PDB file of C-alpha atoms and ligand atoms in Angstrom:
ATOM      1  CA  MET A   1     132.570  95.951 117.237  1.00 93.00           C
ATOM      2  CA  GLU A   2     134.008  98.065 120.012  1.00 96.00           C
ATOM      3  CA  PRO A   3     136.191  96.583 122.471  1.00 97.00           C
ATOM      4  CA  ARG A   4     133.839  97.569 125.341  1.00 97.00           C
ATOM      5  CA  ASP A   5     130.812  96.057 124.043  1.00 97.00           C
ATOM      6  CA  THR A   6     133.020  92.556 123.437  1.00 97.00           C
ATOM      7  CA  ALA A   7     134.066  92.351 126.895  1.00 98.00           C
ATOM      8  CA  THR A   8     130.079  93.093 127.586  1.00 98.00           C
ATOM      9  CA  ARG A   9     129.177  90.443 125.648  1.00 97.00           C
ATOM     10  CA  TYR A  10     132.151  87.692 127.540  1.00 98.00           C
ATOM     11  CA  ASP A  11     130.596  89.163 131.044  1.00 98.00           C
ATOM     12  CA  GLN A  12     127.494  87.271 130.040  1.00 97.00           C
ATOM     13  CA  ILE A  13     129.419  83.955 129.432  1.00 97.00           C
ATOM     14  CA  ALA A  14     132.063  84.213 131.756  1.00 98.00           C
ATOM     15  CA  ARG A  15     131.132  81.807 133.962  1.00 97.00           C
ATOM     16  CA  TRP A  16     129.616  79.753 130.912  1.00 97.00           C
ATOM     17  CA  TRP A  17     132.493  79.510 129.619  1.00 97.00           C
ATOM     18  CA  GLN A  18     134.789  78.645 132.390  1.00 97.00           C
ATOM     19  CA  SER A  19     132.439  75.187 132.820  1.00 96.00           C
ATOM     20  CA  GLN A  20     132.653  74.424 129.344  1.00 96.00           C
ATOM     21  CA  HIS A  21     136.336  74.962 129.273  1.00 95.00           C
ATOM     22  CA  GLN A  22     138.307  74.454 132.536  1.00 90.00           C
ATOM     23  CA  ASN A  23     139.316  70.512 131.514  1.00 91.00           C
ATOM     24  CA  SER A  24     139.428  71.020 127.750  1.00 96.00           C
ATOM     25  CA  SER A  25     142.382  70.446 125.440  1.00 97.00           C
ATOM     26  CA  TYR A  26     141.618  72.684 122.956  1.00 97.00           C
ATOM     27  CA  GLY A  27     143.946  74.790 121.542  1.00 98.00           C
ATOM     28  CA  ILE A  28     146.510  72.812 124.055  1.00 98.00           C
ATOM     29  CA  ALA A  29     148.017  71.021 121.663  1.00 98.00           C
ATOM     30  CA  GLN A  30     148.917  74.089 119.958  1.00 98.00           C
ATOM     31  CA  LEU A  31     150.615  76.174 122.827  1.00 98.00           C
ATOM     32  CA  LYS A  32     152.455  72.809 123.825  1.00 98.00           C
ATOM     33  CA  ARG A  33     153.530  73.308 119.748  1.00 98.00           C
ATOM     34  CA  ALA A  34     154.400  76.707 120.251  1.00 98.00           C
ATOM     35  CA  ILE A  35     156.231  75.913 124.139  1.00 98.00           C
ATOM     36  CA  GLN A  36     158.760  73.647 122.382  1.00 98.00           C
ATOM     37  CA  PHE A  37     159.683  76.557 120.435  1.00 98.00           C
ATOM     38  CA  THR A  38     161.140  78.948 123.293  1.00 97.00           C
ATOM     39  CA  ALA A  39     164.370  79.233 123.627  1.00 91.00           C
ATOM     40  CA  GLN A  40     164.225  79.832 128.111  1.00 96.00           C
ATOM     41  CA  ARG A  41     160.964  80.326 129.336  1.00 98.00           C
ATOM     42  CA  TYR A  42     160.646  82.862 131.648  1.00 98.00           C
ATOM     43  CA  LEU A  43     157.718  85.248 132.120  1.00 98.00           C
ATOM     44  CA  ALA A  44     154.404  84.114 129.409  1.00 98.00           C
ATOM     45  CA  LEU A  45     151.185  86.163 129.327  1.00 98.00           C
ATOM     46  CA  ASP A  46     148.196  84.846 127.803  1.00 98.00           C
ATOM     47  CA  VAL A  47     146.159  87.515 126.125  1.00 98.00           C
ATOM     48  CA  GLY A  48     141.527  87.373 126.110  1.00 98.00           C
ATOM     49  CA  CYS A  49     142.629  84.902 128.610  1.00 98.00           C
ATOM     50  CA  GLY A  50     139.492  83.539 129.154  1.00 98.00           C
ATOM     51  CA  SER A  51     137.899  82.061 132.820  1.00 98.00           C
ATOM     52  CA  SER A  52     138.749  79.194 132.322  1.00 96.00           C
ATOM     53  CA  GLY A  53     142.988  79.255 133.235  1.00 96.00           C
ATOM     54  CA  ARG A  54     143.760  75.724 131.194  1.00 97.00           C
ATOM     55  CA  PHE A  55     146.122  77.634 129.502  1.00 98.00           C
ATOM     56  CA  ILE A  56     148.096  79.824 132.133  1.00 98.00           C
ATOM     57  CA  ASN A  57     147.643  76.190 133.885  1.00 98.00           C
ATOM     58  CA  VAL A  58     149.960  74.117 130.881  1.00 98.00           C
ATOM     59  CA  LEU A  59     152.395  77.513 131.037  1.00 98.00           C
ATOM     60  CA  LEU A  60     153.380  76.896 134.466  1.00 98.00           C
ATOM     61  CA  GLN A  61     153.641  73.719 134.556  1.00 98.00           C
ATOM     62  CA  HIS A  62     155.577  73.770 131.754  1.00 98.00           C
ATOM     63  CA  GLY A  63     158.033  76.113 133.758  1.00 98.00           C
ATOM     64  CA  PHE A  64     156.798  79.679 132.932  1.00 98.00           C
ATOM     65  CA  GLU A  65     155.727  82.415 135.423  1.00 98.00           C
ATOM     66  CA  ALA A  66     152.261  82.840 134.011  1.00 98.00           C
ATOM     67  CA  GLU A  67     150.566  86.461 133.692  1.00 98.00           C
ATOM     68  CA  GLY A  68     147.279  86.480 131.583  1.00 98.00           C
ATOM     69  CA  LEU A  69     145.036  89.654 130.771  1.00 98.00           C
ATOM     70  CA  ASP A  70     141.642  89.968 129.466  1.00 98.00           C
ATOM     71  CA  ILE A  71     138.710  92.807 129.058  1.00 98.00           C
ATOM     72  CA  SER A  72     136.150  91.197 130.406  1.00 98.00           C
ATOM     73  CA  ARG A  73     135.252  92.281 134.443  1.00 98.00           C
ATOM     74  CA  GLU A  74     133.830  88.414 134.376  1.00 98.00           C
ATOM     75  CA  MET A  75     136.127  86.761 132.539  1.00 98.00           C
ATOM     76  CA  ILE A  76     139.488  88.293 135.098  1.00 98.00           C
ATOM     77  CA  GLN A  77     137.604  87.340 137.566  1.00 98.00           C
ATOM     78  CA  LEU A  78     136.710  84.144 137.129  1.00 98.00           C
ATOM     79  CA  ALA A  79     140.902  83.254 136.048  1.00 98.00           C
ATOM     80  CA  LYS A  80     141.366  84.563 139.769  1.00 98.00           C
ATOM     81  CA  GLU A  81     139.616  81.891 141.947  1.00 97.00           C
ATOM     82  CA  GLN A  82     141.569  79.491 139.215  1.00 95.00           C
ATOM     83  CA  HIS A  83     145.146  81.769 140.043  1.00 97.00           C
ATOM     84  CA  PRO A  84     144.804  83.176 142.955  1.00 97.00           C
ATOM     85  CA  GLY A  85     148.755  83.977 142.758  1.00 95.00           C
ATOM     86  CA  THR A  86     148.999  85.098 139.238  1.00 98.00           C
ATOM     87  CA  THR A  87     148.836  88.515 137.473  1.00 98.00           C
ATOM     88  CA  PHE A  88     146.346  89.352 135.298  1.00 98.00           C
ATOM     89  CA  TYR A  89     145.404  92.146 133.863  1.00 98.00           C
ATOM     90  CA  THR A  90     141.745  93.574 133.059  1.00 98.00           C
ATOM     91  CA  GLU A  91     142.648  95.004 130.262  1.00 98.00           C
ATOM     92  CA  ASP A  92     141.845  95.861 126.213  1.00 98.00           C
ATOM     93  CA  ILE A  93     145.060  95.290 124.761  1.00 98.00           C
ATOM     94  CA  CYS A  94     143.819  97.491 121.323  1.00 98.00           C
ATOM     95  CA  CYS A  95     145.241 100.405 124.964  1.00 98.00           C
ATOM     96  CA  TRP A  96     147.109  98.384 126.947  1.00 98.00           C
ATOM     97  CA  ILE A  97     150.967  99.214 126.824  1.00 98.00           C
ATOM     98  CA  PRO A  98     153.558  96.103 128.424  1.00 98.00           C
ATOM     99  CA  PRO A  99     155.215  96.815 130.940  1.00 96.00           C
ATOM    100  CA  LYS A 100     157.547  93.494 130.574  1.00 97.00           C
ATOM    101  CA  SER A 101     159.076  91.474 127.784  1.00 98.00           C
ATOM    102  CA  TYR A 102     157.823  88.255 126.839  1.00 98.00           C
ATOM    103  CA  SER A 103     159.494  84.560 126.441  1.00 98.00           C
ATOM    104  CA  LEU A 104     155.686  83.762 125.000  1.00 98.00           C
ATOM    105  CA  ILE A 105     152.560  85.444 124.624  1.00 99.00           C
ATOM    106  CA  SER A 106     149.370  83.569 123.117  1.00 99.00           C
ATOM    107  CA  ALA A 107     146.242  85.195 121.664  1.00 99.00           C
ATOM    108  CA  TRP A 108     144.715  82.414 120.761  1.00 98.00           C
ATOM    109  CA  ASP A 109     140.997  83.413 119.996  1.00 98.00           C
ATOM    110  CA  SER A 110     140.917  86.677 121.188  1.00 98.00           C
ATOM    111  CA  THR A 111     142.527  89.397 118.932  1.00 98.00           C
ATOM    112  CA  PHE A 112     140.234  87.619 115.767  1.00 98.00           C
ATOM    113  CA  HIS A 113     137.803  89.838 118.408  1.00 98.00           C
ATOM    114  CA  LEU A 114     139.512  93.048 117.182  1.00 98.00           C
ATOM    115  CA  PRO A 115     138.324  96.335 115.251  1.00 98.00           C
ATOM    116  CA  LEU A 116     140.112  95.381 111.601  1.00 98.00           C
ATOM    117  CA  ASN A 117     141.870  98.518 112.156  1.00 98.00           C
ATOM    118  CA  GLN A 118     143.676  97.158 115.421  1.00 98.00           C
ATOM    119  CA  GLN A 119     145.065  94.333 114.215  1.00 98.00           C
ATOM    120  CA  GLU A 120     147.560  95.318 112.600  1.00 98.00           C
ATOM    121  CA  PRO A 121     149.037  98.025 115.657  1.00 98.00           C
ATOM    122  CA  VAL A 122     147.934  94.754 118.276  1.00 98.00           C
ATOM    123  CA  THR A 123     150.255  92.694 116.619  1.00 98.00           C
ATOM    124  CA  LYS A 124     152.805  94.668 115.955  1.00 98.00           C
ATOM    125  CA  LYS A 125     152.535  95.658 119.830  1.00 98.00           C
ATOM    126  CA  LEU A 126     152.464  92.357 120.496  1.00 98.00           C
ATOM    127  CA  CYS A 127     156.030  90.934 118.490  1.00 98.00           C
ATOM    128  CA  ASN A 128     157.286  94.080 120.994  1.00 98.00           C
ATOM    129  CA  ALA A 129     156.306  92.627 123.556  1.00 98.00           C
ATOM    130  CA  LEU A 130     158.855  89.851 123.389  1.00 98.00           C
ATOM    131  CA  GLU A 131     161.943  89.646 123.903  1.00 98.00           C
ATOM    132  CA  PRO A 132     165.254  88.191 122.055  1.00 97.00           C
ATOM    133  CA  GLY A 133     164.022  84.015 120.890  1.00 97.00           C
ATOM    134  CA  GLY A 134     160.755  84.931 122.505  1.00 98.00           C
ATOM    135  CA  VAL A 135     157.810  83.050 121.066  1.00 98.00           C
ATOM    136  CA  LEU A 136     153.736  84.370 120.058  1.00 98.00           C
ATOM    137  CA  ILE A 137     150.954  81.802 119.449  1.00 99.00           C
ATOM    138  CA  PHE A 138     147.853  83.360 117.776  1.00 98.00           C
ATOM    139  CA  THR A 139     144.563  82.267 115.535  1.00 98.00           C
ATOM    140  CA  CYS A 140     142.916  84.451 112.792  1.00 98.00           C
ATOM    141  CA  GLY A 141     140.502  83.614 109.997  1.00 97.00           C
ATOM    142  CA  GLY A 142     142.531  82.440 107.001  1.00 96.00           C
ATOM    143  CA  GLY A 143     141.325  84.485 104.203  1.00 90.00           C
ATOM    144  CA  SER A 144     144.104  85.799 101.352  1.00 93.00           C
ATOM    145  CA  ILE A 145     142.285  89.547 102.187  1.00 96.00           C
ATOM    146  CA  ASN A 146     141.881  91.751 104.733  1.00 97.00           C
ATOM    147  CA  GLY A 147     137.509  90.893 106.105  1.00 96.00           C
ATOM    148  CA  GLU A 148     135.080  91.373 108.968  1.00 97.00           C
ATOM    149  CA  ILE A 149     132.283  89.365 109.671  1.00 96.00           C
ATOM    150  CA  SER A 150     129.916  89.129 112.235  1.00 97.00           C
ATOM    151  CA  GLY A 151     128.409  85.807 114.194  1.00 96.00           C
ATOM    152  CA  SER A 152     126.226  84.576 117.100  1.00 96.00           C
ATOM    153  CA  PHE A 153     127.882  82.084 120.472  1.00 94.00           C
ATOM    154  CA  GLN A 154     125.925  81.612 123.115  1.00 95.00           C
ATOM    155  CA  GLY A 155     122.813  83.974 122.166  1.00 94.00           C
ATOM    156  CA  GLN A 156     125.465  87.080 121.402  1.00 95.00           C
ATOM    157  CA  ASP A 157     126.416  88.022 118.692  1.00 96.00           C
ATOM    158  CA  PHE A 158     130.480  88.819 118.096  1.00 97.00           C
ATOM    159  CA  ASP A 159     132.271  90.609 115.537  1.00 97.00           C
ATOM    160  CA  TYR A 160     135.385  89.398 113.980  1.00 97.00           C
ATOM    161  CA  SER A 161     138.169  90.133 111.240  1.00 98.00           C
ATOM    162  CA  THR A 162     140.943  89.662 110.394  1.00 98.00           C
ATOM    163  CA  LEU A 163     143.823  91.194 107.032  1.00 98.00           C
ATOM    164  CA  GLY A 164     144.520  87.606 106.359  1.00 98.00           C
ATOM    165  CA  VAL A 165     147.478  85.051 105.647  1.00 98.00           C
ATOM    166  CA  ASP A 166     149.789  87.653 103.792  1.00 98.00           C
ATOM    167  CA  ALA A 167     148.929  91.023 105.730  1.00 98.00           C
ATOM    168  CA  PHE A 168     150.159  89.059 109.154  1.00 98.00           C
ATOM    169  CA  LEU A 169     152.881  87.147 108.004  1.00 98.00           C
ATOM    170  CA  GLN A 170     153.913  90.370 106.324  1.00 98.00           C
ATOM    171  CA  ILE A 171     154.153  92.065 109.671  1.00 98.00           C
ATOM    172  CA  LEU A 172     155.567  89.820 111.080  1.00 98.00           C
ATOM    173  CA  THR A 173     158.277  89.863 109.263  1.00 98.00           C
ATOM    174  CA  GLU A 174     158.258  93.054 109.636  1.00 98.00           C
ATOM    175  CA  GLN A 175     159.045  93.287 113.146  1.00 98.00           C
ATOM    176  CA  HIS A 176     161.439  90.797 112.290  1.00 98.00           C
ATOM    177  CA  CYS A 177     159.793  88.150 113.827  1.00 98.00           C
ATOM    178  CA  THR A 178     159.778  84.712 111.854  1.00 98.00           C
ATOM    179  CA  CYS A 179     156.793  81.953 110.980  1.00 98.00           C
ATOM    180  CA  ARG A 180     157.601  78.572 112.455  1.00 98.00           C
ATOM    181  CA  HIS A 181     154.630  77.652 112.405  1.00 98.00           C
ATOM    182  CA  LEU A 182     151.068  77.980 110.233  1.00 98.00           C
ATOM    183  CA  GLU A 183     147.923  75.610 110.043  1.00 98.00           C
ATOM    184  CA  TYR A 184     143.871  75.358 109.051  1.00 98.00           C
ATOM    185  CA  ASP A 185     143.553  73.883 111.761  1.00 98.00           C
ATOM    186  CA  GLN A 186     140.377  72.879 111.651  1.00 97.00           C
ATOM    187  CA  TYR A 187     139.884  72.783 107.669  1.00 97.00           C
ATOM    188  CA  PRO A 188     137.589  73.989 106.382  1.00 96.00           C
ATOM    189  CA  GLU A 189     136.318  75.913 108.944  1.00 96.00           C
ATOM    190  CA  ASN A 190     138.408  79.042 108.006  1.00 95.00           C
ATOM    191  CA  HIS A 191     140.493  79.509 111.506  1.00 98.00           C
ATOM    192  CA  VAL A 192     143.972  79.752 111.443  1.00 98.00           C
ATOM    193  CA  TYR A 193     146.875  79.958 114.412  1.00 98.00           C
ATOM    194  CA  ILE A 194     150.859  81.128 113.870  1.00 98.00           C
ATOM    195  CA  ILE A 195     153.533  80.342 115.214  1.00 98.00           C
ATOM    196  CA  ALA A 196     155.806  83.167 115.203  1.00 98.00           C
ATOM    197  CA  GLN A 197     159.939  83.196 116.965  1.00 98.00           C
ATOM    198  CA  LYS A 198     161.564  86.448 117.244  1.00 98.00           C
ATOM    199  CA  CYS A 199     164.656  87.536 116.226  1.00 96.00           C
ATOM    200  CA  ASP A 200     167.447  86.319 119.000  1.00 89.00           C
ATOM    201  CA  ARG A 201     170.098  88.349 117.965  1.00 73.00           C
ATOM    202  CA  SER A 202     172.788  86.527 120.099  1.00 59.00           C
ATOM    203  CA  THR A 203     172.507  83.119 117.703  1.00 55.00           C
ATOM    204  CA  SER A 204     171.886  85.503 113.882  1.00 52.00           C
ATOM    205  CA  THR A 205     174.290  84.705 111.537  1.00 50.00           C
ATOM    206  CA  THR A 206     175.747  88.140 109.771  1.00 49.00           C
ATOM    207  CA  PRO A 207     177.110  87.647 106.219  1.00 51.00           C
ATOM    208  CA  ASN A 208     180.277  88.268 105.843  1.00 43.00           C
TER     209      ASN A 208
HETATM  210  C1  LIG B 301     136.962  83.120 122.846  1.00 54.28           C
HETATM  211  S1  LIG B 301     137.287  83.730 123.779  1.00 54.28           S
HETATM  212  C2  LIG B 301     138.579  82.832 124.184  1.00 54.28           C
HETATM  213  C3  LIG B 301     139.176  82.135 126.174  1.00 54.28           C
HETATM  214  C4  LIG B 301     140.365  82.095 125.784  1.00 54.28           C
HETATM  215  N1  LIG B 301     141.831  82.577 125.121  1.00 54.28           N
HETATM  216  C5  LIG B 301     140.311  80.683 125.812  1.00 54.28           C
HETATM  217  O1  LIG B 301     140.710  79.913 124.680  1.00 54.28           O
HETATM  218  O2  LIG B 301     139.929  79.955 126.475  1.00 54.28           O
HETATM  219  C6  LIG B 301     137.536  85.736 123.957  1.00 54.28           C
HETATM  220  C7  LIG B 301     138.802  85.839 125.190  1.00 54.28           C
HETATM  221  O3  LIG B 301     139.278  87.339 124.489  1.00 54.28           O
HETATM  222  C8  LIG B 301     139.118  88.859 125.576  1.00 54.28           C
HETATM  223  N2  LIG B 301     138.662  90.032 124.729  1.00 54.28           N
HETATM  224  C9  LIG B 301     138.196  89.574 123.786  1.00 54.28           C
HETATM  225  N3  LIG B 301     138.435  91.815 122.527  1.00 54.28           N
HETATM  226  C10 LIG B 301     139.903  91.667 123.678  1.00 54.28           C
HETATM  227  C11 LIG B 301     140.016  92.876 123.869  1.00 54.28           C
HETATM  228  N4  LIG B 301     140.496  93.814 123.008  1.00 54.28           N
HETATM  229  N5  LIG B 301     141.398  93.064 124.761  1.00 54.28           N
HETATM  230  C12 LIG B 301     141.427  91.751 126.204  1.00 54.28           C
HETATM  231  N6  LIG B 301     140.876  90.402 125.272  1.00 54.28           N
HETATM  232  C13 LIG B 301     139.676  90.592 124.443  1.00 54.28           C
HETATM  233  C14 LIG B 301     137.302  88.597 125.887  1.00 54.28           C
HETATM  234  O4  LIG B 301     136.950  88.682 126.481  1.00 54.28           O
HETATM  235  C15 LIG B 301     137.210  86.310 125.618  1.00 54.28           C
HETATM  236  O5  LIG B 301     137.926  86.241 126.820  1.00 54.28           O
END
């Protein structure tokens, strides 16, 4: 499914998403775990932020200046009502060129909707948008190999894709990011979240 079609479907359920998730703790402990790894707390970006503003709330509470990005116009419209002072981008993460560097980037249950051929370039893009020592947290399908599945949610059909855990870890390594945490947090569901940290040149050691 193309990202534009994913957006149309999320537009239909944006208000439902907001009412269901505004006070949801889903993913919040995991986000707080990622925040613990951050060396500095300047700018943070929530990719596929949805309409509830829940990740933005936590980021603001922890001292970040937070931004949100989502491809769904309806999601962003509702998110802006929650956080009128926050910068939001109505963009497809596949096409968006990050204009800034971030201390933390979250992509909770969003990039798993990308077409399979976009998983690698988008993962690289997010790694490259981190400042030195910056932290990325994202969810993915936890298989060993790449794959695509479809499913129905709130009456809408959605597609999901994954490169497989090993391939994601390889990309992170190639982009000078170290995996700090990987967990099948809904086992036996095939849902994984990964926390990775960009090499901080100021603290990395060089062999003699
Ligand atoms: C399952 S919801 C998760 C929302 C939010 N992260 C949360 O946990 O409450 C997935 C979100 O990802 C967004 N999304 C999906 N594909 C996207 C893309 N290509 N670019 C930006 N956002 C995307 C959807 O519009 C939707 O708001």
